[in-house]
Amino acid sequence: MTEETPGFEEKSDVPSGATADDAAETVETSEEDSTAPAGDATDVALLAQLDQARTALTERTGDLQRLQAEYQNYRRRVERDRVTVKEIAVASLLSELLPVLDDVGRARDHGELVGGFKSVAESLETVVAKMGLQQFGKEGEPFDPTIHEALMHSYAPDVTETTCVAILQPGYRIGERTIRPARVAVAEPQPGAQGKAEESEDPGKSDKSEKDSE
């Protein structure tokens, strides 16, 4: 004989009269409720990983930009050095040809640049001009110590400043680089000529000085 405890009844989560399918759905719902907090934790972890990925991407982007800037600076330095080396090489080559060009110039001045020699000389001058060689130095231009080398000096009453009165040897340059200064003869104003010129321009001043002396 089994004794039953009065007032105690075991209750089930499944309502009475429910079918087996209803019982299975109830169990699945309970499982979903129990896994909901775990899903929230997964989302938080994913967001943290996303933030880390964004931070890493920002750092890598900054590294790439710095690397690109350094590369551009490197290219500019290489290009500048390449141009400089080329200019030095060309200047060195043309410097060796200057005596030949001087001989050509003297032959032209004496009327000896004729025949085949004339053709060769003109071809040489064309080639060096294509390489950027420029001749400078003219009579009558003001003396500039940065591009002129004075080999002779004199005084002249018809000049008002130090002037190149003869070009003894032309100068040559490549761009802004002077390969050889022009060697010239210069003339300076005659001592006292400036004062006389001022007196001649203002005769009234001279008359006044004479009256004052009287």
mmCIF file with all atom_site columns, C-alpha atoms in Angstrom:
data_model
loop_
_atom_site.group_PDB
_atom_site.id
_atom_site.type_symbol
_atom_site.label_atom_id
_atom_site.label_alt_id
_atom_site.label_comp_id
_atom_site.label_asym_id
_atom_site.label_entity_id
_atom_site.label_seq_id
_atom_site.pdbx_PDB_ins_code
_atom_site.Cartn_x
_atom_site.Cartn_y
_atom_site.Cartn_z
_atom_site.occupancy
_atom_site.B_iso_or_equiv
_atom_site.pdbx_formal_charge
_atom_site.auth_seq_id
_atom_site.auth_comp_id
_atom_site.auth_asym_id
_atom_site.auth_atom_id
_atom_site.pdbx_PDB_model_num
ATOM 1   C CA . MET A 1 1   ? 0.000  0.000   0.000   1.00 0.00 ? 1   MET A CA 1
ATOM 2   C CA . THR A 1 2   ? 1.461  3.329   -1.033  1.00 0.00 ? 2   THR A CA 1
ATOM 3   C CA . GLU A 1 3   ? 1.068  6.348   1.048   1.00 0.00 ? 3   GLU A CA 1
ATOM 4   C CA . GLU A 1 4   ? 0.584  9.701   -0.641  1.00 0.00 ? 4   GLU A CA 1
ATOM 5   C CA . THR A 1 5   ? 1.619  12.923  0.951   1.00 0.00 ? 5   THR A CA 1
ATOM 6   C CA . PRO A 1 6   ? -1.380 15.152  1.087   1.00 0.00 ? 6   PRO A CA 1
ATOM 7   C CA . GLY A 1 7   ? -1.052 18.634  -0.434  1.00 0.00 ? 7   GLY A CA 1
ATOM 8   C CA . PHE A 1 8   ? 2.043  17.867  -2.599  1.00 0.00 ? 8   PHE A CA 1
ATOM 9   C CA . GLU A 1 9   ? 1.637  17.481  -6.328  1.00 0.00 ? 9   GLU A CA 1
ATOM 10  C CA . GLU A 1 10  ? 4.449  17.418  -8.929  1.00 0.00 ? 10  GLU A CA 1
ATOM 11  C CA . LYS A 1 11  ? 3.804  20.030  -11.560 1.00 0.00 ? 11  LYS A CA 1
ATOM 12  C CA . SER A 1 12  ? 5.053  19.779  -15.082 1.00 0.00 ? 12  SER A CA 1
ATOM 13  C CA . ASP A 1 13  ? 6.082  22.616  -17.427 1.00 0.00 ? 13  ASP A CA 1
ATOM 14  C CA . VAL A 1 14  ? 3.929  21.027  -20.045 1.00 0.00 ? 14  VAL A CA 1
ATOM 15  C CA . PRO A 1 15  ? 0.250  21.805  -19.636 1.00 0.00 ? 15  PRO A CA 1
ATOM 16  C CA . SER A 1 16  ? -2.030 18.957  -19.147 1.00 0.00 ? 16  SER A CA 1
ATOM 17  C CA . GLY A 1 17  ? -3.534 17.707  -22.310 1.00 0.00 ? 17  GLY A CA 1
ATOM 18  C CA . ALA A 1 18  ? -0.596 18.956  -24.428 1.00 0.00 ? 18  ALA A CA 1
ATOM 19  C CA . THR A 1 19  ? 0.755  16.785  -27.180 1.00 0.00 ? 19  THR A CA 1
ATOM 20  C CA . ALA A 1 20  ? 4.354  15.594  -27.644 1.00 0.00 ? 20  ALA A CA 1
ATOM 21  C CA . ASP A 1 21  ? 5.016  18.355  -30.226 1.00 0.00 ? 21  ASP A CA 1
ATOM 22  C CA . ASP A 1 22  ? 3.923  20.991  -27.743 1.00 0.00 ? 22  ASP A CA 1
ATOM 23  C CA . ALA A 1 23  ? 6.294  19.539  -25.215 1.00 0.00 ? 23  ALA A CA 1
ATOM 24  C CA . ALA A 1 24  ? 9.215  19.692  -27.696 1.00 0.00 ? 24  ALA A CA 1
ATOM 25  C CA . GLU A 1 25  ? 8.493  23.333  -28.509 1.00 0.00 ? 25  GLU A CA 1
ATOM 26  C CA . THR A 1 26  ? 8.473  24.159  -24.850 1.00 0.00 ? 26  THR A CA 1
ATOM 27  C CA . VAL A 1 27  ? 11.881 22.537  -24.418 1.00 0.00 ? 27  VAL A CA 1
ATOM 28  C CA . GLU A 1 28  ? 13.348 24.442  -27.436 1.00 0.00 ? 28  GLU A CA 1
ATOM 29  C CA . THR A 1 29  ? 12.023 27.756  -26.088 1.00 0.00 ? 29  THR A CA 1
ATOM 30  C CA . SER A 1 30  ? 13.660 27.049  -22.769 1.00 0.00 ? 30  SER A CA 1
ATOM 31  C CA . GLU A 1 31  ? 16.958 26.297  -24.517 1.00 0.00 ? 31  GLU A CA 1
ATOM 32  C CA . GLU A 1 32  ? 16.776 29.536  -26.560 1.00 0.00 ? 32  GLU A CA 1
ATOM 33  C CA . ASP A 1 33  ? 16.145 31.515  -23.387 1.00 0.00 ? 33  ASP A CA 1
ATOM 34  C CA . SER A 1 34  ? 19.176 29.927  -21.782 1.00 0.00 ? 34  SER A CA 1
ATOM 35  C CA . THR A 1 35  ? 21.449 30.727  -24.816 1.00 0.00 ? 35  THR A CA 1
ATOM 36  C CA . ALA A 1 36  ? 20.390 34.405  -25.160 1.00 0.00 ? 36  ALA A CA 1
ATOM 37  C CA . PRO A 1 37  ? 23.051 35.774  -22.782 1.00 0.00 ? 37  PRO A CA 1
ATOM 38  C CA . ALA A 1 38  ? 25.724 33.776  -24.619 1.00 0.00 ? 38  ALA A CA 1
ATOM 39  C CA . GLY A 1 39  ? 24.685 35.479  -27.902 1.00 0.00 ? 39  GLY A CA 1
ATOM 40  C CA . ASP A 1 40  ? 25.135 38.935  -26.369 1.00 0.00 ? 40  ASP A CA 1
ATOM 41  C CA . ALA A 1 41  ? 28.638 38.001  -25.226 1.00 0.00 ? 41  ALA A CA 1
ATOM 42  C CA . THR A 1 42  ? 29.490 36.884  -28.764 1.00 0.00 ? 42  THR A CA 1
ATOM 43  C CA . ASP A 1 43  ? 28.362 40.241  -30.194 1.00 0.00 ? 43  ASP A CA 1
ATOM 44  C CA . VAL A 1 44  ? 30.525 42.097  -27.689 1.00 0.00 ? 44  VAL A CA 1
ATOM 45  C CA . ALA A 1 45  ? 33.524 39.977  -28.651 1.00 0.00 ? 45  ALA A CA 1
ATOM 46  C CA . LEU A 1 46  ? 32.896 40.623  -32.341 1.00 0.00 ? 46  LEU A CA 1
ATOM 47  C CA . LEU A 1 47  ? 32.682 44.373  -31.758 1.00 0.00 ? 47  LEU A CA 1
ATOM 48  C CA . ALA A 1 48  ? 35.950 44.296  -29.829 1.00 0.00 ? 48  ALA A CA 1
ATOM 49  C CA . GLN A 1 49  ? 37.618 42.417  -32.695 1.00 0.00 ? 49  GLN A CA 1
ATOM 50  C CA . LEU A 1 50  ? 36.179 44.933  -35.165 1.00 0.00 ? 50  LEU A CA 1
ATOM 51  C CA . ASP A 1 51  ? 37.646 47.827  -33.145 1.00 0.00 ? 51  ASP A CA 1
ATOM 52  C CA . GLN A 1 52  ? 41.019 46.104  -33.080 1.00 0.00 ? 52  GLN A CA 1
ATOM 53  C CA . ALA A 1 53  ? 40.871 45.577  -36.839 1.00 0.00 ? 53  ALA A CA 1
ATOM 54  C CA . ARG A 1 54  ? 40.017 49.243  -37.404 1.00 0.00 ? 54  ARG A CA 1
ATOM 55  C CA . THR A 1 55  ? 42.906 50.348  -35.177 1.00 0.00 ? 55  THR A CA 1
ATOM 56  C CA . ALA A 1 56  ? 45.306 48.050  -37.011 1.00 0.00 ? 56  ALA A CA 1
ATOM 57  C CA . LEU A 1 57  ? 44.036 49.344  -40.371 1.00 0.00 ? 57  LEU A CA 1
ATOM 58  C CA . THR A 1 58  ? 44.593 52.960  -39.278 1.00 0.00 ? 58  THR A CA 1
ATOM 59  C CA . GLU A 1 59  ? 48.129 52.154  -38.158 1.00 0.00 ? 59  GLU A CA 1
ATOM 60  C CA . ARG A 1 60  ? 48.948 50.310  -41.375 1.00 0.00 ? 60  ARG A CA 1
ATOM 61  C CA . THR A 1 61  ? 47.494 53.162  -43.449 1.00 0.00 ? 61  THR A CA 1
ATOM 62  C CA . GLY A 1 62  ? 49.693 55.654  -41.600 1.00 0.00 ? 62  GLY A CA 1
ATOM 63  C CA . ASP A 1 63  ? 52.741 53.418  -42.153 1.00 0.00 ? 63  ASP A CA 1
ATOM 64  C CA . LEU A 1 64  ? 51.919 53.187  -45.856 1.00 0.00 ? 64  LEU A CA 1
ATOM 65  C CA . GLN A 1 65  ? 51.549 56.975  -46.177 1.00 0.00 ? 65  GLN A CA 1
ATOM 66  C CA . ARG A 1 66  ? 54.884 57.566  -44.436 1.00 0.00 ? 66  ARG A CA 1
ATOM 67  C CA . LEU A 1 67  ? 56.550 54.973  -46.635 1.00 0.00 ? 67  LEU A CA 1
ATOM 68  C CA . GLN A 1 68  ? 55.094 56.591  -49.753 1.00 0.00 ? 68  GLN A CA 1
ATOM 69  C CA . ALA A 1 69  ? 56.323 60.045  -48.668 1.00 0.00 ? 69  ALA A CA 1
ATOM 70  C CA . GLU A 1 70  ? 59.811 58.676  -48.001 1.00 0.00 ? 70  GLU A CA 1
ATOM 71  C CA . TYR A 1 71  ? 59.833 57.016  -51.415 1.00 0.00 ? 71  TYR A CA 1
ATOM 72  C CA . GLN A 1 72  ? 58.817 60.253  -53.148 1.00 0.00 ? 72  GLN A CA 1
ATOM 73  C CA . ASN A 1 73  ? 61.589 62.126  -51.320 1.00 0.00 ? 73  ASN A CA 1
ATOM 74  C CA . TYR A 1 74  ? 64.029 59.404  -52.325 1.00 0.00 ? 74  TYR A CA 1
ATOM 75  C CA . ARG A 1 75  ? 62.991 59.696  -55.980 1.00 0.00 ? 75  ARG A CA 1
ATOM 76  C CA . ARG A 1 76  ? 63.440 63.468  -55.901 1.00 0.00 ? 76  ARG A CA 1
ATOM 77  C CA . ARG A 1 77  ? 66.902 63.139  -54.364 1.00 0.00 ? 77  ARG A CA 1
ATOM 78  C CA . VAL A 1 78  ? 67.920 60.539  -56.932 1.00 0.00 ? 78  VAL A CA 1
ATOM 79  C CA . GLU A 1 79  ? 66.638 62.693  -59.797 1.00 0.00 ? 79  GLU A CA 1
ATOM 80  C CA . ARG A 1 80  ? 68.404 65.784  -58.429 1.00 0.00 ? 80  ARG A CA 1
ATOM 81  C CA . ASP A 1 81  ? 71.643 63.849  -57.989 1.00 0.00 ? 81  ASP A CA 1
ATOM 82  C CA . ARG A 1 82  ? 71.323 62.385  -61.475 1.00 0.00 ? 82  ARG A CA 1
ATOM 83  C CA . VAL A 1 83  ? 70.938 65.845  -63.009 1.00 0.00 ? 83  VAL A CA 1
ATOM 84  C CA . THR A 1 84  ? 73.871 67.171  -60.979 1.00 0.00 ? 84  THR A CA 1
ATOM 85  C CA . VAL A 1 85  ? 76.128 64.300  -62.016 1.00 0.00 ? 85  VAL A CA 1
ATOM 86  C CA . LYS A 1 86  ? 75.129 64.785  -65.642 1.00 0.00 ? 86  LYS A CA 1
ATOM 87  C CA . GLU A 1 87  ? 75.878 68.528  -65.498 1.00 0.00 ? 87  GLU A CA 1
ATOM 88  C CA . ILE A 1 88  ? 79.281 67.889  -63.918 1.00 0.00 ? 88  ILE A CA 1
ATOM 89  C CA . ALA A 1 89  ? 80.142 65.281  -66.552 1.00 0.00 ? 89  ALA A CA 1
ATOM 90  C CA . VAL A 1 90  ? 79.056 67.557  -69.407 1.00 0.00 ? 90  VAL A CA 1
ATOM 91  C CA . ALA A 1 91  ? 80.921 70.533  -67.926 1.00 0.00 ? 91  ALA A CA 1
ATOM 92  C CA . SER A 1 92  ? 84.076 68.434  -67.545 1.00 0.00 ? 92  SER A CA 1
ATOM 93  C CA . LEU A 1 93  ? 83.881 67.292  -71.172 1.00 0.00 ? 93  LEU A CA 1
ATOM 94  C CA . LEU A 1 94  ? 83.217 70.761  -72.553 1.00 0.00 ? 94  LEU A CA 1
ATOM 95  C CA . SER A 1 95  ? 86.029 72.251  -70.466 1.00 0.00 ? 95  SER A CA 1
ATOM 96  C CA . GLU A 1 96  ? 88.434 70.026  -72.377 1.00 0.00 ? 96  GLU A CA 1
ATOM 97  C CA . LEU A 1 97  ? 87.054 71.377  -75.659 1.00 0.00 ? 97  LEU A CA 1
ATOM 98  C CA . LEU A 1 98  ? 87.429 75.070  -74.810 1.00 0.00 ? 98  LEU A CA 1
ATOM 99  C CA . PRO A 1 99  ? 91.000 75.356  -76.194 1.00 0.00 ? 99  PRO A CA 1
ATOM 100 C CA . VAL A 1 100 ? 89.739 73.902  -79.484 1.00 0.00 ? 100 VAL A CA 1
ATOM 101 C CA . LEU A 1 101 ? 86.906 76.440  -79.553 1.00 0.00 ? 101 LEU A CA 1
ATOM 102 C CA . ASP A 1 102 ? 89.426 79.208  -78.848 1.00 0.00 ? 102 ASP A CA 1
ATOM 103 C CA . ASP A 1 103 ? 91.487 78.068  -81.852 1.00 0.00 ? 103 ASP A CA 1
ATOM 104 C CA . VAL A 1 104 ? 88.339 78.065  -83.985 1.00 0.00 ? 104 VAL A CA 1
ATOM 105 C CA . GLY A 1 105 ? 87.526 81.609  -82.839 1.00 0.00 ? 105 GLY A CA 1
ATOM 106 C CA . ARG A 1 106 ? 91.034 82.883  -83.621 1.00 0.00 ? 106 ARG A CA 1
ATOM 107 C CA . ALA A 1 107 ? 90.970 81.235  -87.044 1.00 0.00 ? 107 ALA A CA 1
ATOM 108 C CA . ARG A 1 108 ? 87.631 82.907  -87.757 1.00 0.00 ? 108 ARG A CA 1
ATOM 109 C CA . ASP A 1 109 ? 88.972 86.320  -86.690 1.00 0.00 ? 109 ASP A CA 1
ATOM 110 C CA . HIS A 1 110 ? 91.950 85.939  -89.052 1.00 0.00 ? 110 HIS A CA 1
ATOM 111 C CA . GLY A 1 111 ? 89.862 84.704  -91.970 1.00 0.00 ? 111 GLY A CA 1
ATOM 112 C CA . GLU A 1 112 ? 91.421 81.248  -91.892 1.00 0.00 ? 112 GLU A CA 1
ATOM 113 C CA . LEU A 1 113 ? 88.181 79.364  -91.259 1.00 0.00 ? 113 LEU A CA 1
ATOM 114 C CA . VAL A 1 114 ? 87.650 78.057  -94.794 1.00 0.00 ? 114 VAL A CA 1
ATOM 115 C CA . GLY A 1 115 ? 87.077 74.794  -96.641 1.00 0.00 ? 115 GLY A CA 1
ATOM 116 C CA . GLY A 1 116 ? 86.702 71.544  -94.772 1.00 0.00 ? 116 GLY A CA 1
ATOM 117 C CA . PHE A 1 117 ? 88.071 73.064  -91.563 1.00 0.00 ? 117 PHE A CA 1
ATOM 118 C CA . LYS A 1 118 ? 85.159 75.511  -91.577 1.00 0.00 ? 118 LYS A CA 1
ATOM 119 C CA . SER A 1 119 ? 82.611 72.675  -91.864 1.00 0.00 ? 119 SER A CA 1
ATOM 120 C CA . VAL A 1 120 ? 84.234 70.716  -89.029 1.00 0.00 ? 120 VAL A CA 1
ATOM 121 C CA . ALA A 1 121 ? 84.427 73.812  -86.822 1.00 0.00 ? 121 ALA A CA 1
ATOM 122 C CA . GLU A 1 122 ? 80.782 74.703  -87.403 1.00 0.00 ? 122 GLU A CA 1
ATOM 123 C CA . SER A 1 123 ? 79.715 71.120  -86.679 1.00 0.00 ? 123 SER A CA 1
ATOM 124 C CA . LEU A 1 124 ? 81.670 71.198  -83.420 1.00 0.00 ? 124 LEU A CA 1
ATOM 125 C CA . GLU A 1 125 ? 80.077 74.494  -82.387 1.00 0.00 ? 125 GLU A CA 1
ATOM 126 C CA . THR A 1 126 ? 76.618 73.092  -83.187 1.00 0.00 ? 126 THR A CA 1
ATOM 127 C CA . VAL A 1 127 ? 77.230 70.004  -81.059 1.00 0.00 ? 127 VAL A CA 1
ATOM 128 C CA . VAL A 1 128 ? 78.488 71.901  -78.006 1.00 0.00 ? 128 VAL A CA 1
ATOM 129 C CA . ALA A 1 129 ? 75.592 74.350  -78.317 1.00 0.00 ? 129 ALA A CA 1
ATOM 130 C CA . LYS A 1 130 ? 73.143 71.419  -78.213 1.00 0.00 ? 130 LYS A CA 1
ATOM 131 C CA . MET A 1 131 ? 74.879 70.268  -75.031 1.00 0.00 ? 131 MET A CA 1
ATOM 132 C CA . GLY A 1 132 ? 74.022 73.642  -73.465 1.00 0.00 ? 132 GLY A CA 1
ATOM 133 C CA . LEU A 1 133 ? 77.325 75.506  -73.875 1.00 0.00 ? 133 LEU A CA 1
ATOM 134 C CA . GLN A 1 134 ? 76.865 79.281  -74.214 1.00 0.00 ? 134 GLN A CA 1
ATOM 135 C CA . GLN A 1 135 ? 79.500 81.866  -75.011 1.00 0.00 ? 135 GLN A CA 1
ATOM 136 C CA . PHE A 1 136 ? 79.431 85.281  -73.328 1.00 0.00 ? 136 PHE A CA 1
ATOM 137 C CA . GLY A 1 137 ? 81.498 88.437  -73.121 1.00 0.00 ? 137 GLY A CA 1
ATOM 138 C CA . LYS A 1 138 ? 81.097 91.565  -75.270 1.00 0.00 ? 138 LYS A CA 1
ATOM 139 C CA . GLU A 1 139 ? 82.993 94.787  -75.587 1.00 0.00 ? 139 GLU A CA 1
ATOM 140 C CA . GLY A 1 140 ? 81.341 97.737  -73.903 1.00 0.00 ? 140 GLY A CA 1
ATOM 141 C CA . GLU A 1 141 ? 79.481 95.791  -71.207 1.00 0.00 ? 141 GLU A CA 1
ATOM 142 C CA . PRO A 1 142 ? 80.039 96.689  -67.539 1.00 0.00 ? 142 PRO A CA 1
ATOM 143 C CA . PHE A 1 143 ? 82.719 94.713  -65.763 1.00 0.00 ? 143 PHE A CA 1
ATOM 144 C CA . ASP A 1 144 ? 81.279 92.004  -63.488 1.00 0.00 ? 144 ASP A CA 1
ATOM 145 C CA . PRO A 1 145 ? 83.872 90.217  -61.346 1.00 0.00 ? 145 PRO A CA 1
ATOM 146 C CA . THR A 1 146 ? 81.611 87.175  -61.019 1.00 0.00 ? 146 THR A CA 1
ATOM 147 C CA . ILE A 1 147 ? 81.808 86.415  -64.756 1.00 0.00 ? 147 ILE A CA 1
ATOM 148 C CA . HIS A 1 148 ? 84.776 88.501  -65.947 1.00 0.00 ? 148 HIS A CA 1
ATOM 149 C CA . GLU A 1 149 ? 88.487 88.137  -65.284 1.00 0.00 ? 149 GLU A CA 1
ATOM 150 C CA . ALA A 1 150 ? 90.418 91.367  -65.844 1.00 0.00 ? 150 ALA A CA 1
ATOM 151 C CA . LEU A 1 151 ? 93.815 90.745  -67.428 1.00 0.00 ? 151 LEU A CA 1
ATOM 152 C CA . MET A 1 152 ? 94.519 94.351  -68.478 1.00 0.00 ? 152 MET A CA 1
ATOM 153 C CA . HIS A 1 153 ? 93.620 97.654  -66.865 1.00 0.00 ? 153 HIS A CA 1
ATOM 154 C CA . SER A 1 154 ? 93.612 101.223 -68.140 1.00 0.00 ? 154 SER A CA 1
ATOM 155 C CA . TYR A 1 155 ? 91.836 104.584 -67.774 1.00 0.00 ? 155 TYR A CA 1
ATOM 156 C CA . ALA A 1 156 ? 89.603 106.148 -70.388 1.00 0.00 ? 156 ALA A CA 1
ATOM 157 C CA . PRO A 1 157 ? 87.884 109.537 -70.425 1.00 0.00 ? 157 PRO A CA 1
ATOM 158 C CA . ASP A 1 158 ? 84.837 108.222 -72.317 1.00 0.00 ? 158 ASP A CA 1
ATOM 159 C CA . VAL A 1 159 ? 83.647 105.655 -69.739 1.00 0.00 ? 159 VAL A CA 1
ATOM 160 C CA . THR A 1 160 ? 81.591 106.357 -66.626 1.00 0.00 ? 160 THR A CA 1
ATOM 161 C CA . GLU A 1 161 ? 82.146 102.988 -64.921 1.00 0.00 ? 161 GLU A CA 1
ATOM 162 C CA . THR A 1 162 ? 84.548 100.076 -65.084 1.00 0.00 ? 162 THR A CA 1
ATOM 163 C CA . THR A 1 163 ? 83.919 98.714  -68.575 1.00 0.00 ? 163 THR A CA 1
ATOM 164 C CA . CYS A 1 164 ? 85.118 95.781  -70.649 1.00 0.00 ? 164 CYS A CA 1
ATOM 165 C CA . VAL A 1 165 ? 86.895 97.445  -73.578 1.00 0.00 ? 165 VAL A CA 1
ATOM 166 C CA . ALA A 1 166 ? 88.350 94.274  -75.136 1.00 0.00 ? 166 ALA A CA 1
ATOM 167 C CA . ILE A 1 167 ? 87.507 90.572  -74.972 1.00 0.00 ? 167 ILE A CA 1
ATOM 168 C CA . LEU A 1 168 ? 90.767 88.684  -74.821 1.00 0.00 ? 168 LEU A CA 1
ATOM 169 C CA . GLN A 1 169 ? 89.101 85.300  -74.389 1.00 0.00 ? 169 GLN A CA 1
ATOM 170 C CA . PRO A 1 170 ? 85.355 84.641  -74.384 1.00 0.00 ? 170 PRO A CA 1
ATOM 171 C CA . GLY A 1 171 ? 83.672 83.095  -71.391 1.00 0.00 ? 171 GLY A CA 1
ATOM 172 C CA . TYR A 1 172 ? 81.517 79.988  -71.416 1.00 0.00 ? 172 TYR A CA 1
ATOM 173 C CA . ARG A 1 173 ? 78.658 78.786  -69.244 1.00 0.00 ? 173 ARG A CA 1
ATOM 174 C CA . ILE A 1 174 ? 76.153 75.926  -69.035 1.00 0.00 ? 174 ILE A CA 1
ATOM 175 C CA . GLY A 1 175 ? 72.866 77.205  -67.696 1.00 0.00 ? 175 GLY A CA 1
ATOM 176 C CA . GLU A 1 176 ? 73.786 79.124  -64.528 1.00 0.00 ? 176 GLU A CA 1
ATOM 177 C CA . ARG A 1 177 ? 77.135 77.343  -64.147 1.00 0.00 ? 177 ARG A CA 1
ATOM 178 C CA . THR A 1 178 ? 80.145 79.345  -65.376 1.00 0.00 ? 178 THR A CA 1
ATOM 179 C CA . ILE A 1 179 ? 82.750 77.051  -66.883 1.00 0.00 ? 179 ILE A CA 1
ATOM 180 C CA . ARG A 1 180 ? 85.247 79.787  -67.642 1.00 0.00 ? 180 ARG A CA 1
ATOM 181 C CA . PRO A 1 181 ? 85.006 83.528  -66.995 1.00 0.00 ? 181 PRO A CA 1
ATOM 182 C CA . ALA A 1 182 ? 85.505 85.916  -69.876 1.00 0.00 ? 182 ALA A CA 1
ATOM 183 C CA . ARG A 1 183 ? 89.057 87.271  -69.840 1.00 0.00 ? 183 ARG A CA 1
ATOM 184 C CA . VAL A 1 184 ? 88.924 90.951  -70.638 1.00 0.00 ? 184 VAL A CA 1
ATOM 185 C CA . ALA A 1 185 ? 90.725 94.269  -70.679 1.00 0.00 ? 185 ALA A CA 1
ATOM 186 C CA . VAL A 1 186 ? 88.960 96.872  -68.577 1.00 0.00 ? 186 VAL A CA 1
ATOM 187 C CA . ALA A 1 187 ? 89.019 100.645 -68.463 1.00 0.00 ? 187 ALA A CA 1
ATOM 188 C CA . GLU A 1 188 ? 88.042 102.888 -65.582 1.00 0.00 ? 188 GLU A CA 1
ATOM 189 C CA . PRO A 1 189 ? 87.000 106.538 -65.733 1.00 0.00 ? 189 PRO A CA 1
ATOM 190 C CA . GLN A 1 190 ? 89.944 108.947 -65.873 1.00 0.00 ? 190 GLN A CA 1
ATOM 191 C CA . PRO A 1 191 ? 90.764 110.272 -62.378 1.00 0.00 ? 191 PRO A CA 1
ATOM 192 C CA . GLY A 1 192 ? 89.169 113.711 -62.015 1.00 0.00 ? 192 GLY A CA 1
ATOM 193 C CA . ALA A 1 193 ? 87.058 113.258 -65.112 1.00 0.00 ? 193 ALA A CA 1
ATOM 194 C CA . GLN A 1 194 ? 83.926 112.801 -63.024 1.00 0.00 ? 194 GLN A CA 1
ATOM 195 C CA . GLY A 1 195 ? 84.391 116.155 -61.275 1.00 0.00 ? 195 GLY A CA 1
ATOM 196 C CA . LYS A 1 196 ? 85.071 117.934 -64.557 1.00 0.00 ? 196 LYS A CA 1
ATOM 197 C CA . ALA A 1 197 ? 81.960 116.400 -66.064 1.00 0.00 ? 197 ALA A CA 1
ATOM 198 C CA . GLU A 1 198 ? 79.862 117.657 -63.169 1.00 0.00 ? 198 GLU A CA 1
ATOM 199 C CA . GLU A 1 199 ? 81.302 121.151 -63.522 1.00 0.00 ? 199 GLU A CA 1
ATOM 200 C CA . SER A 1 200 ? 80.611 121.186 -67.255 1.00 0.00 ? 200 SER A CA 1
ATOM 201 C CA . GLU A 1 201 ? 77.006 120.160 -66.606 1.00 0.00 ? 201 GLU A CA 1
ATOM 202 C CA . ASP A 1 202 ? 76.517 123.036 -64.110 1.00 0.00 ? 202 ASP A CA 1
ATOM 203 C CA . PRO A 1 203 ? 78.452 126.108 -65.417 1.00 0.00 ? 203 PRO A CA 1
ATOM 204 C CA . GLY A 1 204 ? 76.557 128.426 -63.023 1.00 0.00 ? 204 GLY A CA 1
ATOM 205 C CA . LYS A 1 205 ? 78.112 126.644 -60.095 1.00 0.00 ? 205 LYS A CA 1
ATOM 206 C CA . SER A 1 206 ? 81.587 127.230 -61.526 1.00 0.00 ? 206 SER A CA 1
ATOM 207 C CA . ASP A 1 207 ? 80.881 130.975 -62.034 1.00 0.00 ? 207 ASP A CA 1
ATOM 208 C CA . LYS A 1 208 ? 79.602 131.246 -58.486 1.00 0.00 ? 208 LYS A CA 1
ATOM 209 C CA . SER A 1 209 ? 82.752 129.623 -57.166 1.00 0.00 ? 209 SER A CA 1
ATOM 210 C CA . GLU A 1 210 ? 84.907 132.118 -59.129 1.00 0.00 ? 210 GLU A CA 1
ATOM 211 C CA . LYS A 1 211 ? 82.932 135.098 -57.735 1.00 0.00 ? 211 LYS A CA 1
ATOM 212 C CA . ASP A 1 212 ? 83.255 133.777 -54.225 1.00 0.00 ? 212 ASP A CA 1
ATOM 213 C CA . SER A 1 213 ? 87.007 133.487 -54.670 1.00 0.00 ? 213 SER A CA 1
ATOM 214 C CA . GLU A 1 214 ? 87.187 137.128 -55.815 1.00 0.00 ? 214 GLU A CA 1
#
